[in-house]
Amino acid sequence: MITTPDAFQSTTSGSDFYFIVLTDDAKELLYATFMGGTMSRTHVDGGTSRFDKNGIVYHSVCAGCLAFNGAEKPTSDFPTTPNAWSRTNNSFNCNNAAFKFDLSSLKARLRTNTVKRDMPGVQIICIPDPIIFENFSIGGEIFEWDLGDGTLISRMDTSFVSHQYKDPGKYLVKLKAIDQGTCTGMDETAILITVNVAQSFVQDDADVCFNKPYQLEAGGAASYSWTSDDGSFVSHEPAPYVSPRDTTSYYLTLTEPNGCVRKDTVTLNVVPGITPDFTWQKQSDCMARPEIAVHNLTDSLQGADVVFFDFGDGTTSDLRDEIHQYDEDGVYNIRLVTNREFCVWEKTVSLPVFEMFIPNVITPGLEGDNDVFTIRYGKSDGVTPNDYGFNVALKIFSRWGEVVFQTDHYQYDWSGQGLDAGVYYYEVSVEGHATCKSWIQLIK
């Protein structure tokens, strides 16, 4: 006896049942299979067989009998399903096997889903989101769809149907699977879906700057669930801040007040960053306001990138090396600004730039305020390099070159104590500036 490619059991031990399905005119074979054990003598001896008009067979047979090979014990080789009442023959010989076998080969089955196939069974959707109807029918030659809004579709295969409803409401979606060559001829199934008007929104994909915070944007929902594609970010806020270092996709599930669940994805394309870096140096001859020499160390630049210095006094330069002279004393923010596409990165250094004044006369003990050796930083009295964080080292020499005072951290307290009036020589080293040498007259 021949079997069809989809047979439940394609071979026989010689003592099996044989099920066959033909077209209504008996001209075409639709399905054929054997049914029985691999060794035992399966038969009907006091059993029974029934089938209904839908093509479902209900059978009671003698199974698990002593095997042909002369085995002394009966077998348990009759095929069963995992949830069978018993899969073991505990009799001394044959035992009763009751089973149900569906030969109708025609079942209409449908399932709803989203376009992304990530919500199987969804029954609430929001306009303008489309919905997918998947055809999981068993058998069938013709499939007739009624989408409930007047849309009728007829197909010869089980391909899915995508549909976008225009109006809110409840729609009963029906699917008919038709095959006149089967016992039933037609099977039908249906599902009720609810279509609401979308109240929520989600932003589009965007380009963002490396190492810059960016605020994702969504709204109009009752709850939100964000997660990144690598799972490192999770948020339930509608508009959380993120700082992706590489291009990252963020998945969002929104639940609207009307029960509609929507899913969307926002991909942030990260513009590769630039790390601006530069060195600076003050160039001074002690008294004059120093010039500022800068050198651009920034690398990994691309052809269209823009890089320039902003010296904080309205002057800029796009040269890699520059020496800048300020016209007035002050504290200036020197910025190295880099630009790639719409992104800007910068490095800023705040520099005090002042003229220095070193006196050549002090008069300790005499009337006036000139009692100690004070290095003035700028034009304001009492302001020293220490006030701006610049350490001062000081050496005082006699006219014969003998060191009479020395400190690596001058506290502006030398008044020539214990020394005779006269001319002395100094060496002043101001951190980040210059080393100055000259004379000072001590008057007492």
Coordinates of C-alpha atoms in Angstrom, one line a residue:
M1 CA 0.0 0.0 0.0
I2 CA 1.3 3.4 -0.9
T3 CA 1.6 6.3 1.6
T4 CA 1.7 10.1 1.1
P5 CA 4.9 12.1 1.9
D6 CA 3.1 13.5 5.0
A7 CA 2.2 10.1 6.4
F8 CA 2.2 9.6 10.1
Q9 CA 3.8 6.2 9.6
S10 CA 5.3 5.4 6.2
T11 CA 6.4 1.7 6.8
T12 CA 4.6 -1.4 8.2
S13 CA 5.5 -4.5 10.1
G14 CA 2.9 -6.4 8.1
S15 CA 0.3 -6.2 10.8
D16 CA -0.9 -2.6 10.9
F17 CA -3.9 -0.5 10.1
Y18 CA -4.0 1.6 6.9
F19 CA -5.8 4.9 6.7
I20 CA -6.6 6.5 3.4
V21 CA -8.3 9.8 2.3
L22 CA -9.6 10.2 -1.3
T23 CA -11.4 13.0 -3.1
D24 CA -15.2 12.9 -3.2
D25 CA -15.0 11.2 -6.6
A26 CA -12.3 8.7 -5.5
K27 CA -10.0 9.9 -8.3
E28 CA -7.2 11.5 -6.2
L29 CA -5.3 10.3 -3.2
L30 CA -5.1 13.0 -0.6
Y31 CA -3.6 11.2 2.4
A32 CA -2.4 7.7 3.3
T33 CA -0.6 6.3 6.3
F34 CA 0.0 3.1 8.3
M35 CA -0.8 2.9 12.0
G36 CA 0.5 0.3 14.3
G37 CA 3.4 -1.2 16.3
T38 CA 6.8 -2.0 14.8
M39 CA 6.8 -5.7 16.0
S40 CA 3.5 -6.6 17.6
R41 CA 0.4 -8.1 15.8
T42 CA -2.0 -5.1 15.8
H43 CA -5.5 -6.1 14.9
V44 CA -9.2 -5.6 15.6
D45 CA -10.5 -8.6 17.6
G46 CA -13.4 -7.3 19.6
G47 CA -12.3 -3.7 19.0
T48 CA -14.4 -1.0 17.3
S49 CA -14.0 1.7 14.7
R50 CA -16.0 4.9 14.2
F51 CA -15.6 8.1 12.3
D52 CA -17.6 11.3 12.1
K53 CA -18.6 13.4 9.1
N54 CA -15.6 15.7 9.7
G55 CA -13.2 12.8 9.0
I56 CA -12.0 12.1 12.5
V57 CA -11.5 8.4 13.3
Y58 CA -12.1 7.0 16.8
H59 CA -10.5 3.5 17.1
S60 CA -10.2 0.7 19.7
V61 CA -7.7 -2.0 18.7
C62 CA -5.8 -5.0 20.1
A63 CA -2.2 -3.8 20.5
G64 CA 1.1 -4.8 22.0
C65 CA 0.5 -8.5 21.3
L66 CA 3.3 -11.1 21.4
A67 CA 5.8 -10.2 18.8
F68 CA 6.4 -12.1 15.6
N69 CA 10.0 -12.8 16.7
G70 CA 8.7 -15.2 19.4
A71 CA 9.3 -12.9 22.3
E72 CA 7.9 -14.3 25.5
K73 CA 6.6 -10.9 26.7
P74 CA 4.2 -8.5 25.0
T75 CA 5.5 -5.2 23.7
S76 CA 4.6 -1.6 24.2
D77 CA 5.4 -0.5 20.6
F78 CA 2.0 1.0 19.7
P79 CA 2.6 4.8 18.9
T80 CA 1.3 7.2 21.5
T81 CA 1.4 11.0 22.1
P82 CA 3.3 12.4 25.1
N83 CA 0.1 13.1 27.0
A84 CA -1.4 9.5 26.5
W85 CA -3.2 8.0 29.5
S86 CA -0.7 5.1 29.4
R87 CA 2.2 4.3 27.0
T88 CA 2.9 0.9 28.5
N89 CA 1.3 -2.5 27.9
N90 CA 1.0 -4.2 31.3
S91 CA -1.0 -7.2 30.0
F92 CA 0.4 -10.7 29.5
N93 CA -0.5 -10.4 25.8
C94 CA -2.5 -8.0 23.9
N95 CA -4.1 -4.9 25.4
N96 CA -6.7 -2.4 24.3
A97 CA -5.3 0.8 22.6
A98 CA -7.8 3.6 22.0
F99 CA -6.9 6.5 19.9
K100 CA -8.3 9.4 17.9
F101 CA -6.9 10.3 14.4
D102 CA -7.9 13.4 12.5
L103 CA -8.0 12.7 8.7
S104 CA -10.0 15.8 7.8
S105 CA -6.8 17.6 6.8
L106 CA -8.6 21.0 6.8
K107 CA -8.4 23.4 9.7
A108 CA -8.7 27.2 9.4
R109 CA -6.2 28.8 11.7
L110 CA -5.2 32.5 12.0
R111 CA -3.0 34.6 14.2
T112 CA -2.6 38.4 14.5
N113 CA 0.8 40.0 14.8
T114 CA 2.6 43.3 14.3
V115 CA 4.6 44.2 11.2
K116 CA 7.8 43.4 13.2
R117 CA 6.3 40.1 14.3
D118 CA 7.0 40.9 17.9
M119 CA 3.5 40.7 19.4
P120 CA 1.8 37.5 18.3
G121 CA -1.8 37.4 19.2
V122 CA -2.2 41.1 19.5
Q123 CA -5.9 42.1 19.6
I124 CA -5.7 45.9 20.2
I125 CA -4.0 48.1 17.7
C126 CA -3.8 51.9 17.2
I127 CA -4.3 53.8 14.0
P128 CA -2.1 54.3 12.0
D129 CA -0.3 51.1 12.9
P130 CA -1.0 48.2 10.4
I131 CA -1.8 44.7 11.6
I132 CA -0.7 41.4 10.2
F133 CA -3.0 38.4 9.8
E134 CA -1.0 35.1 9.6
N135 CA -2.5 32.1 8.0
F136 CA -1.7 28.9 9.9
S137 CA -4.4 26.8 8.4
I138 CA -4.0 23.0 7.9
G139 CA -4.9 22.0 4.4
G140 CA -7.0 24.1 2.1
E141 CA -6.8 25.1 -1.5
I142 CA -8.6 28.5 -1.3
F143 CA -8.5 31.0 1.6
E144 CA -11.1 33.7 1.8
W145 CA -10.5 36.6 4.2
D146 CA -13.1 39.0 5.5
L147 CA -11.4 41.8 7.5
G148 CA -14.6 43.2 8.9
D149 CA -14.4 46.6 7.3
G150 CA -15.7 45.6 3.9
T151 CA -12.3 44.3 2.8
L152 CA -12.5 40.8 1.1
I153 CA -9.4 38.9 0.0
S154 CA -9.2 35.5 -1.7
R155 CA -5.9 33.7 -2.0
M156 CA -4.6 30.3 -3.2
D157 CA -1.8 30.1 -0.6
T158 CA -1.3 30.7 3.2
S159 CA 0.7 34.0 2.8
F160 CA 0.0 36.6 5.4
V161 CA -2.3 39.6 5.0
S162 CA -1.3 43.1 6.0
H163 CA -4.0 45.6 6.6
Q164 CA -4.3 49.2 7.9
Y165 CA -7.7 50.2 9.3
K166 CA -8.9 53.8 8.7
D167 CA -11.5 54.1 11.5
P168 CA -11.5 53.1 15.1
G169 CA -13.9 50.4 16.2
K170 CA -14.2 46.6 16.7
Y171 CA -13.8 44.3 13.7
L172 CA -14.6 40.6 13.4
V173 CA -11.9 39.1 11.1
K174 CA -12.9 35.8 9.5
L175 CA -10.9 33.3 7.6
K176 CA -12.4 30.4 5.5
A177 CA -10.2 27.5 4.4
I178 CA -11.8 25.7 1.5
D179 CA -11.0 22.3 0.0
Q180 CA -13.9 20.5 -1.7
G181 CA -11.9 17.3 -1.9
T182 CA -12.0 16.8 1.9
C183 CA -14.8 15.5 4.1
T184 CA -15.7 18.9 5.5
G185 CA -15.1 21.0 2.4
M186 CA -14.7 24.2 4.4
D187 CA -13.5 25.3 7.8
E188 CA -13.8 28.8 9.3
T189 CA -12.3 30.7 12.2
A190 CA -12.6 34.3 13.4
I191 CA -11.0 36.8 15.8
L192 CA -12.3 40.1 17.2
I193 CA -9.8 43.0 17.2
T194 CA -10.1 46.5 18.5
V195 CA -8.8 49.5 16.6
N196 CA -8.1 52.7 18.5
V197 CA -6.7 56.1 17.5
A198 CA -3.1 56.4 18.5
Q199 CA -2.5 59.0 21.2
S200 CA 1.2 58.4 21.7
F201 CA 4.2 59.5 19.7
V202 CA 7.8 58.5 19.3
Q203 CA 10.6 60.5 17.8
D204 CA 12.4 59.6 14.6
D205 CA 16.0 58.3 14.4
A206 CA 18.6 60.9 15.0
D207 CA 22.3 61.8 14.8
V208 CA 23.9 62.6 18.1
C209 CA 27.4 63.7 19.2
F210 CA 29.8 61.4 20.9
N211 CA 30.0 61.8 24.7
K212 CA 27.1 64.3 24.7
P213 CA 23.9 63.7 26.5
Y214 CA 20.8 63.3 24.4
Q215 CA 17.2 63.2 25.4
L216 CA 15.0 60.5 23.9
E217 CA 11.4 61.7 23.3
A218 CA 8.1 60.0 23.5
G219 CA 4.7 60.9 25.0
G220 CA 1.0 60.4 25.1
A221 CA 1.2 56.9 26.7
A222 CA 0.3 55.6 30.2
S223 CA 3.5 53.7 30.6
Y224 CA 6.9 53.4 28.9
S225 CA 9.6 50.8 28.7
W226 CA 12.9 51.7 27.1
T227 CA 15.8 49.3 26.7
S228 CA 19.0 49.5 24.6
D229 CA 20.0 46.9 22.1
D230 CA 22.8 45.7 24.4
G231 CA 20.6 45.7 27.5
S232 CA 22.8 48.2 29.4
F233 CA 20.1 50.9 29.5
V234 CA 16.6 50.6 30.9
S235 CA 14.2 53.4 31.7
H236 CA 10.5 53.8 32.3
E237 CA 10.6 57.6 31.7
P238 CA 8.9 59.1 28.6
A239 CA 12.0 61.2 27.7
P240 CA 15.1 59.8 29.4
Y241 CA 18.7 61.0 28.8
V242 CA 21.3 58.8 27.2
S243 CA 24.9 59.2 26.2
P244 CA 25.7 56.5 23.7
R245 CA 29.4 56.0 22.7
D246 CA 28.5 54.1 19.6
T247 CA 25.5 53.9 17.3
T248 CA 22.8 52.3 19.4
S249 CA 19.1 51.3 19.0
Y250 CA 16.7 51.9 21.8
Y251 CA 13.5 49.7 21.9
L252 CA 10.4 51.2 23.3
T253 CA 7.1 49.6 24.4
L254 CA 4.3 52.1 25.1
T255 CA 0.9 51.2 26.7
E256 CA -1.7 53.8 25.9
P257 CA -4.6 54.6 28.3
N258 CA -7.0 52.8 25.9
G259 CA -5.0 49.6 26.3
C260 CA -3.2 49.8 23.0
V261 CA 0.3 48.5 23.1
R262 CA 2.8 49.9 20.6
K263 CA 6.4 49.1 20.0
D264 CA 8.9 51.3 18.2
T265 CA 12.7 51.6 17.8
V266 CA 14.8 54.8 17.9
T267 CA 18.3 54.5 16.5
L268 CA 20.9 57.1 17.5
N269 CA 23.7 57.4 15.0
V270 CA 26.8 58.6 17.0
V271 CA 29.1 61.1 15.2
P272 CA 32.6 60.0 16.2
G273 CA 34.1 62.4 18.7
I274 CA 37.2 64.6 18.7
T275 CA 39.3 65.1 21.8
P276 CA 40.8 68.6 21.6
D277 CA 44.1 69.0 23.3
F278 CA 46.8 71.7 23.4
T279 CA 49.7 72.9 25.4
W280 CA 50.4 76.5 26.5
Q281 CA 53.4 78.5 27.8
K282 CA 53.9 82.0 29.0
Q283 CA 56.8 83.9 27.4
S284 CA 57.8 86.8 29.6
D285 CA 60.8 89.1 30.2
C286 CA 59.8 89.4 33.9
M287 CA 58.1 92.8 34.0
A288 CA 56.1 92.9 30.8
R289 CA 52.8 91.3 30.3
P290 CA 53.6 87.7 29.0
E291 CA 52.8 86.4 25.6
I292 CA 50.9 83.1 25.4
A293 CA 52.3 80.4 23.1
V294 CA 49.9 77.6 22.3
H295 CA 50.4 74.3 20.4
N296 CA 47.5 72.2 19.1
L297 CA 48.0 68.5 19.9
T298 CA 44.6 67.3 18.6
D299 CA 44.8 64.2 16.4
S300 CA 42.3 61.9 14.6
L301 CA 41.0 64.7 12.5
Q302 CA 39.1 64.3 9.3
G303 CA 39.1 66.4 6.2
A304 CA 36.0 68.5 6.9
D305 CA 36.7 69.1 10.6
V306 CA 37.1 72.6 11.9
V307 CA 39.7 73.4 14.6
F308 CA 40.6 76.9 16.0
F309 CA 41.8 78.7 19.1
D310 CA 39.7 81.3 20.8
F311 CA 41.8 83.5 23.0
G312 CA 38.9 85.0 24.9
D313 CA 39.6 88.6 23.8
G314 CA 37.8 88.4 20.5
T315 CA 40.8 86.9 18.7
T316 CA 40.8 83.5 17.1
S317 CA 43.4 81.5 15.1
D318 CA 43.2 78.3 13.1
L319 CA 47.0 77.8 13.1
R320 CA 48.5 74.8 14.8
D321 CA 51.0 77.0 16.6
E322 CA 50.3 80.6 17.7
I323 CA 51.8 83.2 20.0
H324 CA 49.2 85.7 21.3
Q325 CA 49.8 89.1 22.9
Y326 CA 47.0 90.5 25.1
D327 CA 46.5 94.3 25.2
E328 CA 45.2 94.3 28.8
D329 CA 45.7 92.5 32.1
G330 CA 43.0 89.9 32.9
V331 CA 42.0 86.3 33.3
Y332 CA 41.3 84.8 29.9
N333 CA 39.6 81.6 28.9
I334 CA 41.7 80.1 26.1
R335 CA 39.6 77.6 24.1
L336 CA 40.5 75.0 21.5
V337 CA 37.3 74.5 19.6
T338 CA 36.7 71.5 17.3
N339 CA 33.7 70.9 15.1
R340 CA 32.6 67.8 13.1
E341 CA 29.3 68.0 11.3
F342 CA 26.9 69.7 13.8
C343 CA 29.0 68.6 16.9
V344 CA 31.3 70.8 18.9
W345 CA 33.9 69.7 21.4
E346 CA 36.3 72.0 23.2
K347 CA 39.1 72.3 25.8
T348 CA 39.3 75.4 27.9
V349 CA 42.2 76.7 30.0
S350 CA 41.7 79.7 32.2
L351 CA 44.9 81.8 32.4
P352 CA 45.7 85.0 34.4
V353 CA 47.8 87.3 32.2
F354 CA 49.2 90.3 34.1
E355 CA 52.2 92.5 34.2
M356 CA 54.5 92.0 37.2
F357 CA 56.2 94.7 39.2
I358 CA 59.3 93.9 41.3
P359 CA 60.4 96.8 43.6
N360 CA 64.0 98.0 43.7
V361 CA 63.6 99.7 47.1
I362 CA 62.1 98.7 50.4
T363 CA 62.0 100.8 53.6
P364 CA 61.3 98.6 56.6
G365 CA 60.7 100.5 59.8
L366 CA 60.2 103.9 58.1
E367 CA 56.9 105.6 57.7
G368 CA 54.9 104.0 54.8
D369 CA 53.8 100.7 53.5
N370 CA 57.0 99.6 51.8
D371 CA 58.2 97.4 54.6
V372 CA 58.6 94.0 52.8
F373 CA 59.8 92.8 49.5
T374 CA 56.5 92.4 47.6
I375 CA 56.1 91.2 44.0
R376 CA 52.9 92.8 42.6
Y377 CA 50.9 90.9 40.0
G378 CA 48.9 93.4 38.0
K379 CA 48.1 96.9 38.8
S380 CA 46.3 96.4 42.1
D381 CA 48.3 96.9 45.3
G382 CA 48.6 93.8 47.5
V383 CA 47.9 91.3 44.7
T384 CA 50.7 88.8 44.2
P385 CA 51.3 85.8 42.0
N386 CA 50.3 83.6 45.0
D387 CA 46.8 85.0 44.7
Y388 CA 46.5 83.3 41.3
G389 CA 48.2 80.0 42.4
F390 CA 51.7 80.8 41.1
N391 CA 54.4 79.8 43.6
V392 CA 57.4 82.2 44.0
A393 CA 61.0 81.1 44.9
L394 CA 63.3 83.9 46.2
K395 CA 67.0 84.2 46.8
I396 CA 68.7 87.4 48.3
F397 CA 72.4 87.9 47.9
S398 CA 74.8 90.3 49.5
R399 CA 77.1 92.4 47.2
W400 CA 79.7 89.8 47.7
G401 CA 77.4 87.0 46.4
E402 CA 76.6 85.5 49.8
V403 CA 73.0 84.1 50.1
V404 CA 71.4 86.1 53.0
F405 CA 67.8 84.8 52.4
Q406 CA 66.4 81.8 50.5
T407 CA 63.0 80.1 50.2
D408 CA 61.3 77.9 47.7
H409 CA 57.9 79.2 48.8
Y410 CA 58.0 82.9 49.4
Q411 CA 55.4 84.2 51.8
Y412 CA 56.1 87.9 51.2
D413 CA 57.8 88.4 54.6
W414 CA 61.4 89.4 53.8
S415 CA 62.2 92.8 55.2
G416 CA 65.9 92.6 55.5
Q417 CA 65.7 91.8 59.2
G418 CA 69.2 91.6 60.8
L419 CA 70.8 93.0 57.7
D420 CA 72.5 96.4 57.3
A421 CA 71.0 99.0 54.9
G422 CA 72.5 98.8 51.5
V423 CA 72.2 97.3 48.0
Y424 CA 71.4 93.6 47.7
Y425 CA 70.7 91.4 44.7
Y426 CA 67.7 89.1 44.2
E427 CA 66.7 86.1 42.0
V428 CA 62.9 85.7 41.7
S429 CA 61.4 82.6 40.0
V430 CA 57.7 82.9 39.4
E431 CA 56.0 79.6 38.5
G432 CA 54.9 79.4 34.9
H433 CA 56.6 82.7 34.1
A434 CA 60.3 83.6 34.3
T435 CA 63.3 83.9 36.5
C436 CA 64.1 87.6 37.2
K437 CA 67.4 88.9 38.5
S438 CA 68.2 92.5 39.6
W439 CA 69.0 94.6 42.7
I440 CA 67.1 95.9 45.6
Q441 CA 68.1 98.7 47.9
L442 CA 67.4 98.2 51.6
I443 CA 66.8 101.5 53.4
K444 CA 66.5 101.6 57.2

